[in-house]
Coordinates of C-alpha atoms and ligand atoms in Angstrom, one line a residue:
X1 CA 29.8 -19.8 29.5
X2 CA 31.5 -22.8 28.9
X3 CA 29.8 -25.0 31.1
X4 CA 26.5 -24.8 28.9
X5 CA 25.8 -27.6 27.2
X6 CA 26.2 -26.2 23.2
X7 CA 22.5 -26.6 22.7
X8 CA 21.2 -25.3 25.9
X9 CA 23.3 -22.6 24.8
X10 CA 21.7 -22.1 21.3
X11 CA 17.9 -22.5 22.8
X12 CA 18.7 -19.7 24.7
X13 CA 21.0 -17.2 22.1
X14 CA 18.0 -18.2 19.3
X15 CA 15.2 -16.9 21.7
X16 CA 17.3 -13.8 23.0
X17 CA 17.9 -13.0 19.5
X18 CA 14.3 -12.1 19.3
X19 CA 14.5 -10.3 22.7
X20 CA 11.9 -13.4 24.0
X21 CA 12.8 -15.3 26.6
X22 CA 9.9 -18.2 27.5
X23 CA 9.8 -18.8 31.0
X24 CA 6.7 -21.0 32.3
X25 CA 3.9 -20.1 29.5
X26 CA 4.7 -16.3 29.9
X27 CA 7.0 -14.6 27.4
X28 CA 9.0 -11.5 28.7
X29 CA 9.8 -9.3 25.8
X30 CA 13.3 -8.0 26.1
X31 CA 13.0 -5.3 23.0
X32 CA 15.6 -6.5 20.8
X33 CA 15.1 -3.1 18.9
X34 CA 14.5 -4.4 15.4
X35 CA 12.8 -1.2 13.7
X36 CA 11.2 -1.3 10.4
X37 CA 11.5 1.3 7.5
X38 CA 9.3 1.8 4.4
X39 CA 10.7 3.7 1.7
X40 CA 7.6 4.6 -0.7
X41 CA 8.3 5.0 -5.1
X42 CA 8.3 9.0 -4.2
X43 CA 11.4 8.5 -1.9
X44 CA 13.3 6.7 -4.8
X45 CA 12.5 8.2 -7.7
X46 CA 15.8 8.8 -8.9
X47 CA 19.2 9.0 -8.0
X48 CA 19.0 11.7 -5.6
X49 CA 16.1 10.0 -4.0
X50 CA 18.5 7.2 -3.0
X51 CA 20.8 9.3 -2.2
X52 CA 18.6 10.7 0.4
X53 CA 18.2 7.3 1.6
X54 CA 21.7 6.7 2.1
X55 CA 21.7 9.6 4.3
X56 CA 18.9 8.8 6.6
X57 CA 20.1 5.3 6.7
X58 CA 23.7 6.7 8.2
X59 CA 21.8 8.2 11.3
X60 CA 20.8 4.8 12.2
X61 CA 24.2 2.6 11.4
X62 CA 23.8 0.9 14.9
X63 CA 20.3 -0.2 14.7
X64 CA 19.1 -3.6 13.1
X65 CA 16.6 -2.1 10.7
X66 CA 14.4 -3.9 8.0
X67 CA 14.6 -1.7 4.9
X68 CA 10.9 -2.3 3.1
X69 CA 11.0 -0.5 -0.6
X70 CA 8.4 0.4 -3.3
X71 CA 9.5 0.1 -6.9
X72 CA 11.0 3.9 -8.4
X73 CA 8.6 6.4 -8.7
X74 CA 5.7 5.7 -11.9
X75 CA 7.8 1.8 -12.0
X76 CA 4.1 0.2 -11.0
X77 CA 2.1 2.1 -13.4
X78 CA 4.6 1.8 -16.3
X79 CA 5.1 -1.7 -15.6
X80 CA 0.9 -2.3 -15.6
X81 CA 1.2 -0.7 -19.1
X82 CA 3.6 -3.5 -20.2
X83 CA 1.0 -5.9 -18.8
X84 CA -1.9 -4.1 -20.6
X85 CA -0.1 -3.8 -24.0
X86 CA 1.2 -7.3 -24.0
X87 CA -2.7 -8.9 -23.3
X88 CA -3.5 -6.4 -26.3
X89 CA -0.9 -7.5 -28.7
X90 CA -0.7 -3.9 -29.5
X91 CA 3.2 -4.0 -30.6
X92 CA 3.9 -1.4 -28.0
X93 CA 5.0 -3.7 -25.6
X94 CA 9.4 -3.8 -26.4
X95 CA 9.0 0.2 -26.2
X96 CA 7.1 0.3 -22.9
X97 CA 10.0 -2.3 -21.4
X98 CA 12.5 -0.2 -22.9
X99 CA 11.8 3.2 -21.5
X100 CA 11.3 1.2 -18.1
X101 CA 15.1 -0.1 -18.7
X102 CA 16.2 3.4 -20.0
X103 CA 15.4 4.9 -16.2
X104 CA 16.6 2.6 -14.6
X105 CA 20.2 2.3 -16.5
X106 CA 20.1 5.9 -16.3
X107 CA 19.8 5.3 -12.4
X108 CA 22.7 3.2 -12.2
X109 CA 24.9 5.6 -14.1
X110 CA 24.3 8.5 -11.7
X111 CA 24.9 6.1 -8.5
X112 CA 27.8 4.1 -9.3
X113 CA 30.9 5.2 -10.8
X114 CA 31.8 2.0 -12.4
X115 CA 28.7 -0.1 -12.7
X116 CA 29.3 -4.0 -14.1
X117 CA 28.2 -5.9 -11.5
X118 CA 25.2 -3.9 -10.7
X119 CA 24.0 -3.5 -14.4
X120 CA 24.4 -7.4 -14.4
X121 CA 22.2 -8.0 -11.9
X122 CA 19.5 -5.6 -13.2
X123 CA 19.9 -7.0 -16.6
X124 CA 19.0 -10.5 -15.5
X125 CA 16.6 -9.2 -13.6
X126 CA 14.9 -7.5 -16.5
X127 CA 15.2 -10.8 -18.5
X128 CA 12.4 -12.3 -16.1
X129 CA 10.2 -10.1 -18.2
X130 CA 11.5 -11.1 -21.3
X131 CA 11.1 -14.6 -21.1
X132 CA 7.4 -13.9 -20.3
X133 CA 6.4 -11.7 -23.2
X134 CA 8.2 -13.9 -25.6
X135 CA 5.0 -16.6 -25.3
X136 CA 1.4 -16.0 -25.8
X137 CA -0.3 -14.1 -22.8
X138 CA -1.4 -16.7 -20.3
X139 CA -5.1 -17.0 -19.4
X140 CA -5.0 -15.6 -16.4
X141 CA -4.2 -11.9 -16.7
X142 CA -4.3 -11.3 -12.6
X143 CA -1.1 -13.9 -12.5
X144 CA 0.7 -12.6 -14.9
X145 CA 0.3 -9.1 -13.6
X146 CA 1.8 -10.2 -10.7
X147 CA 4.5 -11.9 -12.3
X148 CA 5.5 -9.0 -14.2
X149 CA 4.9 -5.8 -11.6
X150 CA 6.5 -7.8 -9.0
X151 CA 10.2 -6.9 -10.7
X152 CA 9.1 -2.9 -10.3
X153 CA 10.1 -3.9 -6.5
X154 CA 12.6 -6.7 -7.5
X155 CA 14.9 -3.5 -9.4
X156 CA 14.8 -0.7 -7.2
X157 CA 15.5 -3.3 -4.1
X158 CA 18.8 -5.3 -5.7
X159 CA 20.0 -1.1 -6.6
X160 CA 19.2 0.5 -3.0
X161 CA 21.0 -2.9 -1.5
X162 CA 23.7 -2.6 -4.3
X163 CA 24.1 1.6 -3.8
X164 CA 24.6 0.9 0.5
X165 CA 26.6 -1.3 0.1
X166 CA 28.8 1.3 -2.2
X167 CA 28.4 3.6 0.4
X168 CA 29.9 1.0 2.9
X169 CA 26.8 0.9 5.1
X170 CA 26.1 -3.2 6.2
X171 CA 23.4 -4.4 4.3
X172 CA 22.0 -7.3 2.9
X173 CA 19.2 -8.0 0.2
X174 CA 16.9 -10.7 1.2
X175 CA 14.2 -11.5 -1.0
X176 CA 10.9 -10.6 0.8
X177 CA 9.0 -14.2 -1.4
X178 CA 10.9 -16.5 1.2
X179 CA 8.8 -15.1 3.8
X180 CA 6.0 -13.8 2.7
X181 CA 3.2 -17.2 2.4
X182 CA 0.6 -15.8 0.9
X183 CA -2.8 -17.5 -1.0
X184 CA -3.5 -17.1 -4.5
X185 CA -5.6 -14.1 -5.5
X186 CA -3.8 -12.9 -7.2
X187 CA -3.6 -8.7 -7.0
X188 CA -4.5 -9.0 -4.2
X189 CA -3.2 -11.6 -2.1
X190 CA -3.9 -12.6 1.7
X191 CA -1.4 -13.2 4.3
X192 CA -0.8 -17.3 5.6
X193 CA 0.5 -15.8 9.1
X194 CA 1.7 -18.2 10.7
X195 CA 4.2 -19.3 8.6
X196 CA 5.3 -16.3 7.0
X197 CA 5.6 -15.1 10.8
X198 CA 7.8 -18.5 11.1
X199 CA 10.0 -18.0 7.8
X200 CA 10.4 -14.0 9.1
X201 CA 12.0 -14.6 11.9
X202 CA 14.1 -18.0 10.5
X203 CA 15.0 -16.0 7.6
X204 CA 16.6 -13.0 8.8
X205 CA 18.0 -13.9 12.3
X206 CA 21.4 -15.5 10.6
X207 CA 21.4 -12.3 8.5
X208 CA 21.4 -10.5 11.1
X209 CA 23.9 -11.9 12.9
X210 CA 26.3 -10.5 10.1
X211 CA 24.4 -7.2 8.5
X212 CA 22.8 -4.4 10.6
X213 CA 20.4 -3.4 7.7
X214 CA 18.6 -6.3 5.3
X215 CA 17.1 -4.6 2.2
X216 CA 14.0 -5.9 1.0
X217 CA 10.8 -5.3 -1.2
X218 CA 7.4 -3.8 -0.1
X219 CA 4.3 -5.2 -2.2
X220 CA 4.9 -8.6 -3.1
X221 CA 5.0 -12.2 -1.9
X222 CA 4.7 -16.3 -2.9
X223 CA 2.3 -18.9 -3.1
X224 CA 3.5 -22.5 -1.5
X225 CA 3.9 -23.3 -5.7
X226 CA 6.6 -20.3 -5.8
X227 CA 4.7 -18.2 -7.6
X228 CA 5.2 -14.6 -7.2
X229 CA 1.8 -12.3 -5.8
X230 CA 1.0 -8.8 -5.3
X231 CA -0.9 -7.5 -1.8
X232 CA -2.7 -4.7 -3.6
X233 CA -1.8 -1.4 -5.0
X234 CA 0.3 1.0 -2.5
X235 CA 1.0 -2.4 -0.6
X236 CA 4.5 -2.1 0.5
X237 CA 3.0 0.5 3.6
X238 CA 1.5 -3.4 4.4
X239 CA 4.6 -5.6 3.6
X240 CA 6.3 -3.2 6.3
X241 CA 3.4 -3.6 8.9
X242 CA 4.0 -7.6 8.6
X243 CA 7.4 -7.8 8.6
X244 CA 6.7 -5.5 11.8
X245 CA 4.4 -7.8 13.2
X246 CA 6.0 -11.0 12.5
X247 CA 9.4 -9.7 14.1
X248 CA 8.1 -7.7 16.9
X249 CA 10.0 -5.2 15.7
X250 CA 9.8 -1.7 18.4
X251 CA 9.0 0.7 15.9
X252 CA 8.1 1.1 12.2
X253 CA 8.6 4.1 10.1
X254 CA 7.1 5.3 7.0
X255 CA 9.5 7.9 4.9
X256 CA 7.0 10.2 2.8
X257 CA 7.4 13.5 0.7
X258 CA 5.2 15.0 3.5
X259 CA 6.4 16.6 6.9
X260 CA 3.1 13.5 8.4
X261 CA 0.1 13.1 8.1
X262 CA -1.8 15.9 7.4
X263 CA -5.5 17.2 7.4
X264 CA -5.8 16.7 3.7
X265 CA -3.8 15.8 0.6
X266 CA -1.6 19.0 0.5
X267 CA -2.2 17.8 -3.6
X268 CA -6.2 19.0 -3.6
X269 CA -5.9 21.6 -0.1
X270 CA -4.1 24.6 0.9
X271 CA -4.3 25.1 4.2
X272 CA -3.6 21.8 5.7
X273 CA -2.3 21.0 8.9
X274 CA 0.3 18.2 10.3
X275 CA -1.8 15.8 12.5
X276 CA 1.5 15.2 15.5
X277 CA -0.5 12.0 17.0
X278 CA -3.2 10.0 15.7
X279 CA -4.3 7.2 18.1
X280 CA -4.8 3.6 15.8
X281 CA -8.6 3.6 15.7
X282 CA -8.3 7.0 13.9
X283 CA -5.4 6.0 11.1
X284 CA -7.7 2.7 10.4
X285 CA -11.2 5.0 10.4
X286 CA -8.8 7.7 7.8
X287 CA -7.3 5.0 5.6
X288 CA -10.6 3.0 5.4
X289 CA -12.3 5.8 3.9
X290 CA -9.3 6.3 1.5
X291 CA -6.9 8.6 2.7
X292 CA -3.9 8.1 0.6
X293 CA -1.3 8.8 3.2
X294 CA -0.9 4.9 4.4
X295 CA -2.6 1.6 2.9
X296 CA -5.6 0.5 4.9
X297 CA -4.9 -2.6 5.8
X298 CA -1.3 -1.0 7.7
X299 CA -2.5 -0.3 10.9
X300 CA -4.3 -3.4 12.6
X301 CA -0.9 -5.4 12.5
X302 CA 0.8 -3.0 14.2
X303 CA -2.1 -2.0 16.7
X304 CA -2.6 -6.0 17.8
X305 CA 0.9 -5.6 18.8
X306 CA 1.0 -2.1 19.8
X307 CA 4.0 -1.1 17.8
X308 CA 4.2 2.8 17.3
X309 CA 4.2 3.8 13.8
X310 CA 5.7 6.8 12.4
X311 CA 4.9 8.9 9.3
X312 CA 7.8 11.1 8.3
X313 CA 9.6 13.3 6.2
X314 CA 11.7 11.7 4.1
X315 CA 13.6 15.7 3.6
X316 CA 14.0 16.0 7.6
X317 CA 14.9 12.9 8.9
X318 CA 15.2 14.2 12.3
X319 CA 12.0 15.5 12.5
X320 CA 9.5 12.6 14.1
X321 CA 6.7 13.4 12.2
X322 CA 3.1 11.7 12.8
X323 CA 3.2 9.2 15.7
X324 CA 0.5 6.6 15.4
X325 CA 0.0 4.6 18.9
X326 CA -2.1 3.8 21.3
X327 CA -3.8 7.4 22.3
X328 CA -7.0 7.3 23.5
X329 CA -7.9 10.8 24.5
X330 CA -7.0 13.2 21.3
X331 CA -9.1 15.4 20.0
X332 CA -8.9 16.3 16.3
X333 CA -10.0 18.8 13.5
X334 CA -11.6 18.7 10.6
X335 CA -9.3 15.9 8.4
X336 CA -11.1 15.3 5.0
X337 CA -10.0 12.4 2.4
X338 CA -11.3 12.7 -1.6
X339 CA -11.8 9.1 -3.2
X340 CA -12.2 10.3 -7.2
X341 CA -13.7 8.4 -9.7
X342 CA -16.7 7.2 -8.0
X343 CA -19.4 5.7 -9.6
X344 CA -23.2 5.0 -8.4
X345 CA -24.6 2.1 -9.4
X346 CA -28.7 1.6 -8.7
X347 CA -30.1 -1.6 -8.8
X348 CA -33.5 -2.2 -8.5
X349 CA -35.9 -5.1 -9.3
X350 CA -37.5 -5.6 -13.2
X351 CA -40.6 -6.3 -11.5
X352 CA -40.3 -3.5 -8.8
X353 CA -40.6 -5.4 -5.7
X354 CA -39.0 -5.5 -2.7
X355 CA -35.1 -5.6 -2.9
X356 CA -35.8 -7.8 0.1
X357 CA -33.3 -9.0 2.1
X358 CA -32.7 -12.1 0.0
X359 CA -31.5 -9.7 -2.7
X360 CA -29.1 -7.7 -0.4
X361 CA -27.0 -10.6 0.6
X362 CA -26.8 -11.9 -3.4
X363 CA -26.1 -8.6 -4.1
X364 CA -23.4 -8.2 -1.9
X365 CA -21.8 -11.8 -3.0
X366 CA -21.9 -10.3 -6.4
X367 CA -19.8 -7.2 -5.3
X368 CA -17.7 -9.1 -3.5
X369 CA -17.0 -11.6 -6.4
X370 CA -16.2 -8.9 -8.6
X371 CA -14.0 -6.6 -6.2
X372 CA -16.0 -3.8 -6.2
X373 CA -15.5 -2.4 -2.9
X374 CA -18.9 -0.7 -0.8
X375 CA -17.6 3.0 0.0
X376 CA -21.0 3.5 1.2
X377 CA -25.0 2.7 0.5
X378 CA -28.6 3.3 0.8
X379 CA -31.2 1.0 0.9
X380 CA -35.1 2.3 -0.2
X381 CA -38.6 0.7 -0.9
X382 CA -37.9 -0.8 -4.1
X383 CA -33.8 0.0 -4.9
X384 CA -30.6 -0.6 -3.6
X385 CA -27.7 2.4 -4.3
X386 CA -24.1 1.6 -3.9
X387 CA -21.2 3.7 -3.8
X388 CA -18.1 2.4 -6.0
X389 CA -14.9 3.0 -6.6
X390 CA -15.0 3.1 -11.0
X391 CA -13.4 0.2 -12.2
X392 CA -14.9 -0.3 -15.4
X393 CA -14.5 -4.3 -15.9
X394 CA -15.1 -4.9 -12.6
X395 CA -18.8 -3.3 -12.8
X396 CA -19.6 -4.4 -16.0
X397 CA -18.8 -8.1 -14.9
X398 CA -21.1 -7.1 -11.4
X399 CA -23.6 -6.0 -13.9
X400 CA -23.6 -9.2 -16.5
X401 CA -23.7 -11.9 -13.3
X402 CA -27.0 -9.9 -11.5
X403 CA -29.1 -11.5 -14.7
X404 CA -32.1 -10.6 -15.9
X405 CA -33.8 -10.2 -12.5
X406 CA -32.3 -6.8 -12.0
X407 CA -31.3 -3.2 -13.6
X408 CA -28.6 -1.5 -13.1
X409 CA -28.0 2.0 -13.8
X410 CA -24.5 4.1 -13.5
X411 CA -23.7 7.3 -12.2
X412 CA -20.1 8.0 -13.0
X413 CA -17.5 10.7 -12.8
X414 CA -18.9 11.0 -9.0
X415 CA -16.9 12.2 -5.7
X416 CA -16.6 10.7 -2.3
X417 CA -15.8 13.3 0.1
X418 CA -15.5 12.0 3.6
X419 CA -15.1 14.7 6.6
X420 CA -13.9 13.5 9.6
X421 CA -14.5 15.4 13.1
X422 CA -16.8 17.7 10.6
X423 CA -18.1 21.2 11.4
X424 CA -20.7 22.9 9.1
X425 CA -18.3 25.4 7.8
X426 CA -16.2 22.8 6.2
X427 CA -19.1 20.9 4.9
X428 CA -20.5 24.3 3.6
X429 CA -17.3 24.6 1.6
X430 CA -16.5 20.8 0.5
X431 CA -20.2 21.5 -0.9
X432 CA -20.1 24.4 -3.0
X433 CA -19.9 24.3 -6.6
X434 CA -21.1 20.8 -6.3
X435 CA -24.3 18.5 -6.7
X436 CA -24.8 16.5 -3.7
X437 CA -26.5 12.8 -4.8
X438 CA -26.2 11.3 -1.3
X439 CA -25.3 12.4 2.4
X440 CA -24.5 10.4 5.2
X441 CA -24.0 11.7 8.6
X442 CA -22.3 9.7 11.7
X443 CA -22.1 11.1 14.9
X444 CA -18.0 12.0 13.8
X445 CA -17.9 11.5 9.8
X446 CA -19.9 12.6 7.5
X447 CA -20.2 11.5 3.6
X448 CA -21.0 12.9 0.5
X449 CA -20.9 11.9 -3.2
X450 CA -20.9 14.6 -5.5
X451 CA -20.4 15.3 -9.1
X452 CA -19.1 18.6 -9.8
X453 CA -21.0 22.0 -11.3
X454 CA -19.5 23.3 -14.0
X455 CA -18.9 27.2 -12.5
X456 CA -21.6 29.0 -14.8
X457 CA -20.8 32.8 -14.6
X458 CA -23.2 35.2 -16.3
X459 CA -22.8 36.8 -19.4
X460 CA -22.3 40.4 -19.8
X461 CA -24.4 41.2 -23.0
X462 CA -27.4 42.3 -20.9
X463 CA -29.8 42.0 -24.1
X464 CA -29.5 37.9 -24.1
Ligands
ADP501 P1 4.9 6.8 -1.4 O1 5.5 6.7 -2.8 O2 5.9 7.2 -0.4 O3 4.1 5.6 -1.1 P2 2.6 8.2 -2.1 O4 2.7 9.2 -3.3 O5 1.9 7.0 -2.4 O6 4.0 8.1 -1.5 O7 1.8 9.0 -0.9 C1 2.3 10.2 -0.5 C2 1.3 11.3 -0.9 O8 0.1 11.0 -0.2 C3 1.7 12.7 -0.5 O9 2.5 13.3 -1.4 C4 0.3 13.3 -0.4 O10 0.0 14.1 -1.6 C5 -0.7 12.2 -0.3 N1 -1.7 12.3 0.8 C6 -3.0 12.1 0.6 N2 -3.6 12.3 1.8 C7 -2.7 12.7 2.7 C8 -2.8 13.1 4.0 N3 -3.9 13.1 4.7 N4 -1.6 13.4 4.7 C9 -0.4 13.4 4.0 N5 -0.3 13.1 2.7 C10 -1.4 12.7 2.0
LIG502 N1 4.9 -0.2 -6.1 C1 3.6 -0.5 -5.6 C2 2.6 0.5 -6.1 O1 3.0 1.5 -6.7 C3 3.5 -0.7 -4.2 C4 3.8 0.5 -3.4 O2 4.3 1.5 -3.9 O3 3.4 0.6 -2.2 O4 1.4 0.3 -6.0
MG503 MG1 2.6 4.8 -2.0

């Protein structure tokens, strides 16, 4: 060893670290067996959920593991009810914060015996918050949502990292905003690759070098100005898939209250099955039409690189779950996915002509300024139907900017029930008790948006 010249020497240890060697143009990958895990809010919703993690995390001591995790349990939604409150000036805002502090104080009693240093750390962290709702609420409610739901992921994080350590298991907290580059849309913020892909593999190769395990959060990011941003609700499933793709990692692994992916969500069906393998194209074709199990934008990251990703049972760790790879020849049966609250809207023209084609694309600029996303649509003679997920602002905003040109009209408190692989028995049954306002068939899925019948039973008084 010692007759390489000290850089030659660190040219090549930096590129082994990574498991790449570059010879000629070619690079040879030699699997340096990072794996990334994604704990979800359900797997740390309180102390024995983090318990549970500190077992799983024992069975792999000897592997180099990214640790991704969502804030505790409700965090995100209690935490958007802080943001909500403080924009009304409703005074509710200290007791929101303070029931979010209560649980997670609570927390940190059950986990650590004698506590100081971690209940400093979350207290700062809580003062973030603070020092935002002490001013008036800043015009831009997307940012400041995003500055304040971030610290959902900033807590649970600094206490998993904190509670490992305890345990004596090698970790390190690394805060996920030095990598992740992302744009400003705020909510709902898009990736700059190449140099989060740069900062990913920067940041955590000295780290690595003296922790097996860095702890870090799912969900959020940073603009080039610092400022913290959100990828979208359910978005740590996504943070995992880049942090996967930007470290070639050799596997990622999603923890879940459910023994995989099933057939259904075992909340809504009884008899559901456990899907063993699911090639890519069918986990983006599930997710895209809303199955709840993984975030939609999860699996493309992982399939450009082809890195296997596993759905599995946070309860059975040995269990291997769902494997998501490569498959081409599965066959599969019947998986459905309910998208609730579902509104149509149907636009058409004041003056009854053609919603020609000139409409369409202004129409769909519209949608796309106001985030409404298309679940699905149909086009006729003189109106234009759109299947939308209800988010009340967003439509009436969509509704305001078409002008005077057009009318709108709403059908709310709709379903979207999509049926993959679908036989008529099971669309028999998804359609009972229902009205069916549209049906879409593709040669493997088939769509329906429905509002549900109330279940009218006859009277018995035979004289009314
Ligand atoms: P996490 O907090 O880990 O992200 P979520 O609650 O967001 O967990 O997602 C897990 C839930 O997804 C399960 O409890 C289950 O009810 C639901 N789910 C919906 N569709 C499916 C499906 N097809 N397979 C498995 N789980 C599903
Ligand atoms: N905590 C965020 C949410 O609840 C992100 C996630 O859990 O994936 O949406
Ligand atoms: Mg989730």
């Amino acid at each position: 060893m010692d007759y390489y010249p000290a850089d030659l020497l660190d040219f090549i240890c930096n590129f082994n670290f990574y498991g790449i060697f570059a010879v000629g143009s070619k690079n040879i990958n030699l699997e340096m067996q990072i794996k990334v895990f994604k704990f979800g809010g359900a797997s740390v919703k309180d102390a024995n959920g983090f318990k549970n993690v500190g077992e799983i995390l024992k069975l792999y001591q000897q592997d180099k593991l990214i640790v991704v995790v969502s804030a505790m349990g409700k965090t995100t939604n209690a935490l958007e009810e802080v943001v909500k409150s403080y924009y009304a000036q409703d005074g509710k805002v200290n007791n929101l914060l303070e029931e979010i502090k209560n649980n997670h104080f609570d927390l940190i009693n059950q986990l650590f015996p004698a506590n100081n240093e971690v209940t400093d750390d979350i207290n700062d962290t809580f003062v973030e918050i603070e020092w935002i709702l002490e001013e008036p609420p800043h015009e831009d409610y997307d940012y400041t949502y995003d500055q304040i739901v971030s610290i959902g992921e900033m807590l649970s994080s600094k206490i998993l990292n904190h509670y490992l350590n305890y345990l004596k298991i090698n970790t390190a907290w690394m805060d996920v905003r030095d990598i992740i580059l992302t744009d400003n849309t705020y909510r709902d913020a898009k990736i700059i690759w190449d140099v989060t892909q740069k900062n990913a593999q920067n940041k955590t190769k000295p780290l690595f070098e003296k922790y097996n395990h860095l702890v870090t959060q799912g969900f959020i990011g940073s603009t080039t100005e610092n400022f913290t941003t959100t990828l979208g609700r359910e978005g740590s499933d996504y943070t995992a898939a880049i942090m996967s793709y930007c470290l070639d990692a050799s596997s990622m692994h999603i923890w879940k209250d459910v023994p995989g992916v099933l057939t259904g969500d075992p909340r809504i069906f009884d008899e559901v099955i456990m899907l063993p393998r699911l090639s890519y194209k069918e986990a983006i074709e599930m997710t895209y039409y809303g199955a709840k199990v993984i975030h939609p934008k999860t699996i493309k990251p992982l399939q450009n690189k082809q890195i296997p990703l596993y759905v599995r049972p946070f309860l059975d760790p040995k269990s291997e779950g769902t494997i998501i790879s490569d498959e081409k020849e599965l066959s599969y049966p019947p998986v459905i996915v309910i998208e609730p609250d579902q509104s149509l809207l149907h636009i058409s023209t004041n003056d009854f002509s053609f919603a020609a084609e000139h409409h369409l694309s202004m129409i769909f600029a519209l949608l796309a300024k106001c985030r409404l996303k298309v679940n699905m649509m149909r086009n006729t003679a003189i109106s234009f139907s759109v299947c939308v997920n209800t988010v009340p602002d967003r439509i009436k905003k969509f509704e305001k900017e078409l002008g005077s040109e057009f009318k709108m009209v709403a059908d709310n408190d709709l379903e979207l029930i999509t049926i993959r692989h679908f036989n008529e028995d099971v669309l028999k049954d998804m359609k009972e008790n229902k009205l069916v306002l549209f049906e879409e068939r593709l040669s493997e899925t088939v769509q329906i948006v429905v509002r549900n019948l109330p279940k009218m039973k006859r009277k018995d008084n035979p004289n009314v």
